[in-house]
Coordinates of C-alpha atoms in Angstrom, one line a residue:
X1 CA -22.8 33.1 12.1
X2 CA -21.8 29.7 10.8
X3 CA -22.2 26.2 12.0
X4 CA -19.7 24.9 14.4
X5 CA -17.5 22.3 12.9
X6 CA -16.7 19.1 14.4
X7 CA -13.0 18.5 14.3
X8 CA -13.2 14.8 15.2
X9 CA -15.6 14.0 12.4
X10 CA -13.3 16.1 9.9
X11 CA -10.2 14.2 10.9
X12 CA -11.8 10.8 10.7
X13 CA -13.3 11.6 7.4
X14 CA -10.1 12.8 6.0
X15 CA -8.1 9.5 7.4
X16 CA -10.9 7.4 5.8
X17 CA -10.4 9.2 2.5
X18 CA -6.4 8.8 2.7
X19 CA -6.9 5.2 3.5
X20 CA -9.3 4.4 0.6
X21 CA -7.1 6.3 -1.8
X22 CA -4.0 4.2 -0.6
X23 CA -6.1 0.9 -0.8
X24 CA -7.2 1.7 -4.3
X25 CA -3.6 2.5 -5.1
X26 CA -2.4 -1.0 -3.8
X27 CA -5.2 -2.7 -5.7
X28 CA -3.8 -1.1 -8.8
X29 CA -0.3 -2.1 -8.3
X30 CA -0.5 -5.5 -6.5
X31 CA -4.0 -6.9 -7.4
X32 CA -4.3 -9.7 -9.6
X33 CA -7.5 -11.2 -11.2
X34 CA -8.7 -14.7 -9.9
X35 CA -7.8 -16.1 -13.5
X36 CA -4.1 -14.9 -12.8
X37 CA -4.1 -16.5 -9.5
X38 CA -5.4 -19.7 -10.8
X39 CA -2.9 -19.6 -13.8
X40 CA 0.0 -19.1 -11.5
X41 CA -1.1 -22.0 -9.1
X42 CA -1.7 -24.6 -12.0
X43 CA 1.9 -23.5 -13.3
X44 CA 3.5 -24.1 -9.9
X45 CA 1.5 -27.5 -9.6
X46 CA 2.9 -28.7 -13.0
X47 CA 6.4 -27.4 -12.0
X48 CA 6.2 -29.7 -8.7
X49 CA 4.9 -32.7 -10.7
X50 CA 7.5 -32.5 -13.3
X51 CA 10.1 -32.1 -10.4
X52 CA 8.8 -35.2 -8.6
X53 CA 8.8 -37.1 -11.7
X54 CA 12.6 -36.6 -12.3
X55 CA 13.7 -37.6 -8.8
X56 CA 15.5 -40.8 -8.6
X57 CA 14.4 -43.4 -6.2
X58 CA 16.8 -44.8 -3.7

């Protein structure tokens, strides 16, 4: 005879595997490195400073 299979454990393991696969795919699709984030933040700050410099005072 074979050992009985715990269906709850099998179901949870399968769900965990699918979630990890989805997380890995999202990391590839949407993930950015720390340097990319810092560069984007620096560009946004510079654009904001440039815009503030062009505003006319009333």
